[in-house]
Structures are given as C-alpha cells and as structure tokens.
Coordinates of C-alpha atoms in Angstrom, one line a residue:
K28 CA -6.4 -19.4 -9.3
G29 CA -4.4 -18.3 -12.8
E30 CA -7.1 -15.7 -13.1
H31 CA -6.0 -11.9 -13.8
V32 CA -8.2 -9.7 -11.8
I33 CA -8.2 -5.7 -12.9
L34 CA -10.0 -3.4 -10.1
E35 CA -10.6 0.1 -11.6
Q36 CA -11.8 1.2 -7.8
G37 CA -12.9 0.0 -4.5
S38 CA -11.8 -2.4 -2.8
M39 CA -11.5 -6.5 -2.8
E40 CA -11.2 -8.9 0.0
L41 CA -9.6 -12.5 -0.7
S42 CA -9.8 -15.3 1.2
F43 CA -7.5 -18.2 0.6
R44 CA -7.9 -22.3 1.0
N45 CA -4.3 -21.9 3.0
G46 CA -6.3 -19.2 5.6
V47 CA -4.7 -16.0 3.7
R48 CA -6.6 -12.9 3.9
S49 CA -6.0 -9.8 1.9
V50 CA -8.2 -6.8 1.3
I51 CA -6.7 -5.0 -2.2
N52 CA -7.5 -1.5 -2.7
G53 CA -7.8 -0.4 -6.1
P54 CA -6.9 0.7 -9.0
A55 CA -5.1 -2.6 -8.6
E56 CA -4.0 -5.7 -11.3
F57 CA -3.1 -9.0 -9.6
T58 CA -3.0 -12.6 -10.6
L59 CA -3.0 -15.4 -8.5
L60 CA -0.6 -17.8 -10.1
N61 CA -0.8 -20.8 -7.4
G62 CA -2.6 -21.1 -3.8
D63 CA 1.0 -19.7 -2.2
V64 CA 1.9 -16.9 -4.7
L65 CA 0.1 -13.6 -5.9
E66 CA 1.4 -11.5 -8.5
M67 CA 0.5 -8.2 -7.9
N68 CA 1.4 -5.7 -10.7
R69 CA -0.3 -2.5 -9.2
G70 CA -3.0 -1.7 -6.2
V71 CA -2.0 -1.6 -2.2
G72 CA -2.5 -4.8 -0.7
W73 CA -2.9 -6.3 2.9
F74 CA -1.9 -9.3 3.9
Q75 CA -2.6 -11.4 7.0
V76 CA -1.1 -14.8 6.7
P77 CA -1.5 -17.7 9.7
Q78 CA 1.2 -19.9 10.5
Q79 CA -0.1 -22.8 8.6
A80 CA 0.5 -20.4 5.4
V81 CA 4.3 -19.5 6.4
G82 CA 6.2 -19.2 3.2
F83 CA 2.9 -17.3 1.2
K84 CA 4.5 -15.1 -1.8
V85 CA 3.5 -11.6 -3.1
I86 CA 5.7 -10.8 -6.3
T87 CA 5.5 -7.1 -8.3
E88 CA 7.4 -5.7 -10.5
S89 CA 10.5 -5.3 -8.5
L90 CA 9.8 -6.5 -5.3
E91 CA 9.7 -10.5 -4.0
V92 CA 8.0 -11.0 -1.0
V93 CA 8.0 -14.0 1.7
D94 CA 5.9 -14.3 4.4
L95 CA 7.6 -16.3 7.7
G96 CA 4.1 -16.0 9.6
T97 CA 3.3 -12.2 9.5
E98 CA 0.8 -9.2 8.8
F99 CA 2.0 -6.9 6.0
G100 CA 1.1 -4.4 3.3
V101 CA 2.4 -4.4 -0.3
L102 CA 2.2 -0.8 -2.6
A103 CA 2.5 -1.5 -6.4
G104 CA 2.5 0.7 -8.9
V105 CA 3.5 1.7 -12.9
N106 CA 4.4 5.4 -11.8
I107 CA 5.7 4.6 -8.0
R108 CA 8.3 2.4 -6.8
D109 CA 7.3 -0.9 -5.0
E110 CA 7.1 -0.8 -1.0
V111 CA 6.5 -3.4 1.6
H112 CA 5.4 -2.6 5.2
V113 CA 5.9 -5.4 8.3
L114 CA 2.5 -4.6 10.7
K115 CA 3.8 -7.9 12.8
G116 CA 6.0 -10.6 12.4
K117 CA 8.4 -11.1 9.6
V118 CA 8.9 -11.1 5.9
R119 CA 12.0 -11.9 4.0
V120 CA 12.3 -9.4 1.2
K121 CA 14.2 -9.4 -2.3
P122 CA 14.3 -6.8 -5.3
L123 CA 14.1 -8.5 -8.0
L124 CA 16.4 -5.5 -10.5
V125 CA 19.2 -6.5 -8.5
S126 CA 20.7 -10.0 -7.5
G127 CA 22.5 -11.1 -4.4
I128 CA 20.2 -9.6 -1.9
E129 CA 17.7 -10.8 0.6
I130 CA 16.8 -9.4 4.2
D131 CA 14.5 -10.3 6.8
L132 CA 12.7 -7.5 8.1
S133 CA 10.5 -7.4 11.2
A134 CA 7.6 -6.0 12.4
G135 CA 8.1 -1.9 12.1
E136 CA 10.1 -2.2 9.3
A137 CA 9.4 -1.0 5.7
R138 CA 11.3 -0.6 2.6
I139 CA 11.4 0.7 -0.4
V140 CA 12.9 0.0 -4.4
G141 CA 15.4 2.5 -4.6
L142 CA 16.0 4.4 -8.1
S143 CA 19.3 2.0 -8.3
G144 CA 17.3 -0.9 -7.6
G145 CA 18.2 -2.0 -4.1
L146 CA 16.1 -1.6 -1.0
R147 CA 15.9 1.5 1.4
S148 CA 14.2 1.8 4.9
I149 CA 11.6 3.9 5.2
D150 CA 8.7 5.0 7.5
L151 CA 6.2 2.5 8.2
A152 CA 2.7 3.7 7.2
A153 CA 0.5 1.3 8.9
N154 CA -2.4 3.5 7.8
A155 CA -2.3 3.0 4.1
F156 CA -3.8 -0.4 4.3
L157 CA -7.2 -1.2 4.6
R158 CA -7.7 -4.4 6.8
T159 CA -11.5 -4.8 5.9
L160 CA -13.5 -3.6 3.2
P161 CA -15.1 0.0 4.0
D162 CA -18.7 0.2 3.9
T163 CA -18.4 2.7 1.3
L164 CA -15.9 4.1 -1.2
P165 CA -12.9 5.3 0.3
Y166 CA -13.3 9.4 0.2
L167 CA -11.4 12.8 1.0
H168 CA -12.7 16.1 2.3
W169 CA -11.1 19.1 3.0
S170 CA -13.6 21.9 4.3
F171 CA -12.6 25.4 3.3
D172 CA -14.9 27.3 5.9
N173 CA -12.2 28.3 8.1
E174 CA -11.0 31.7 6.7
Q175 CA -8.4 32.6 10.0
S176 CA -6.0 29.8 8.7
S177 CA -4.3 28.4 5.9
E178 CA -4.0 25.2 7.2
Y179 CA -7.2 22.4 6.3
V180 CA -8.1 19.5 8.1
V181 CA -8.2 16.5 5.9
Q182 CA -11.4 14.3 6.7
G183 CA -12.4 10.9 5.3
N184 CA -12.5 7.2 5.8
D185 CA -9.7 6.7 3.2
P186 CA -6.9 5.0 5.2
I187 CA -4.6 7.7 4.3
S188 CA -7.0 10.7 5.6
S189 CA -5.0 10.7 9.0
D190 CA -1.7 11.0 7.8
L191 CA -2.5 14.0 5.3
A192 CA -2.1 17.3 6.2
S193 CA -2.7 20.3 4.0
G194 CA -2.9 24.6 3.3
V195 CA -2.8 26.7 0.7
Y196 CA -0.3 28.9 -0.1
P197 CA 0.1 32.0 -2.4
S198 CA 1.8 31.0 -5.4
S199 CA 5.3 31.4 -6.3
D200 CA 4.4 33.5 -9.4
G201 CA 1.8 35.4 -7.9
R202 CA -1.3 34.1 -9.9
G203 CA -3.3 32.5 -7.3
V204 CA -3.0 29.9 -4.8
R205 CA -1.6 26.5 -4.4
Q206 CA -2.3 23.5 -2.9
L207 CA 0.1 21.5 -0.9
Y208 CA -0.2 18.5 0.3
S209 CA 2.3 16.2 2.9

C-alpha cells in the first residue's frame, strides 16, 4: 500500500488481500493507493475481481473504472488514449477529463477516451491482456522466408500476436519497402 511501482519490462502478478488478482504487463507504472484503489499511470492491466471485492477501482490519468463484480482490462499510457475492456460481468466507467458522464459497461464492451475527453465505443481486444504470467518474456517473430507472398505471419507469445497481420509493400517514394501492420 502506497508503494509506487515502475516496471520497465516484463510482467507482474498482483494478489490483493480482498481476493483481486491482476497481471500487469510493462512498461508500467502504478501505485496501490489502498486495498481497493489502484492508480495506473501506464501499462496494460488485467483484473479479476471476486464478489467480496466489488467496488475495486482502477484510476488512470483520464479514466475511473469501478468494478461491479467482473473481469476487465485497462490500457493506459503517456502517448495513448486510455481504454477499458470488459471481459466478464460489469464495470462503471467515468472519464475524468469531462464531468457528468458515467456509464455501465457489460461483458464484450470496450471504450476509449476520445480526443474531447468523452468515451467512444471500440472493439473488445480480449487478447491484449495477460491472465497469467508468461514463462518467458513476450516476443513477436516475423519469418521472411516466404518469397511468394507479401504477407507475413506473426508468431510469438505476446498476447497481441494473434491480432497482427503484416506485409511488406513498395514505399511510395520508390526507395525500398515499408512494413505495414494492422
């Protein structure tokens, strides 16, 4: 409680006295304000909250997420807009940059803080969150052995590897190739 944690790389599993489990993927920076409130300045966090811990709260620079008995993920960072993804159950979300907005989200729903500070609906990205600690550091691998195609399969143990597709295309200025991700 009260400790400020900076995780430069890798992952960290947290087990709270109230039964909350979390896996934080770095780079991350967070502070446990008390047993029910985690302030997350940056990082990717997965949270599993049992019934006895309903009301557990994650606060980022621009979001407040209050658990209503669920499993959810939060993405926060300096150069990204904060996101919440509800994997099971419900959460109550409040943007901190705009007053008077508070919504309940259910399983399968996700929101990102918009440029105006409000909440905008986005697709759920369940694969973005680690639920257990990996055996090794997360990695991505592209094989360039296939000369017959401009598409390259992304492999690895990073949670986002299954969501990536990439290809190599001629650059618009004619000076080589560029790598595209989607």
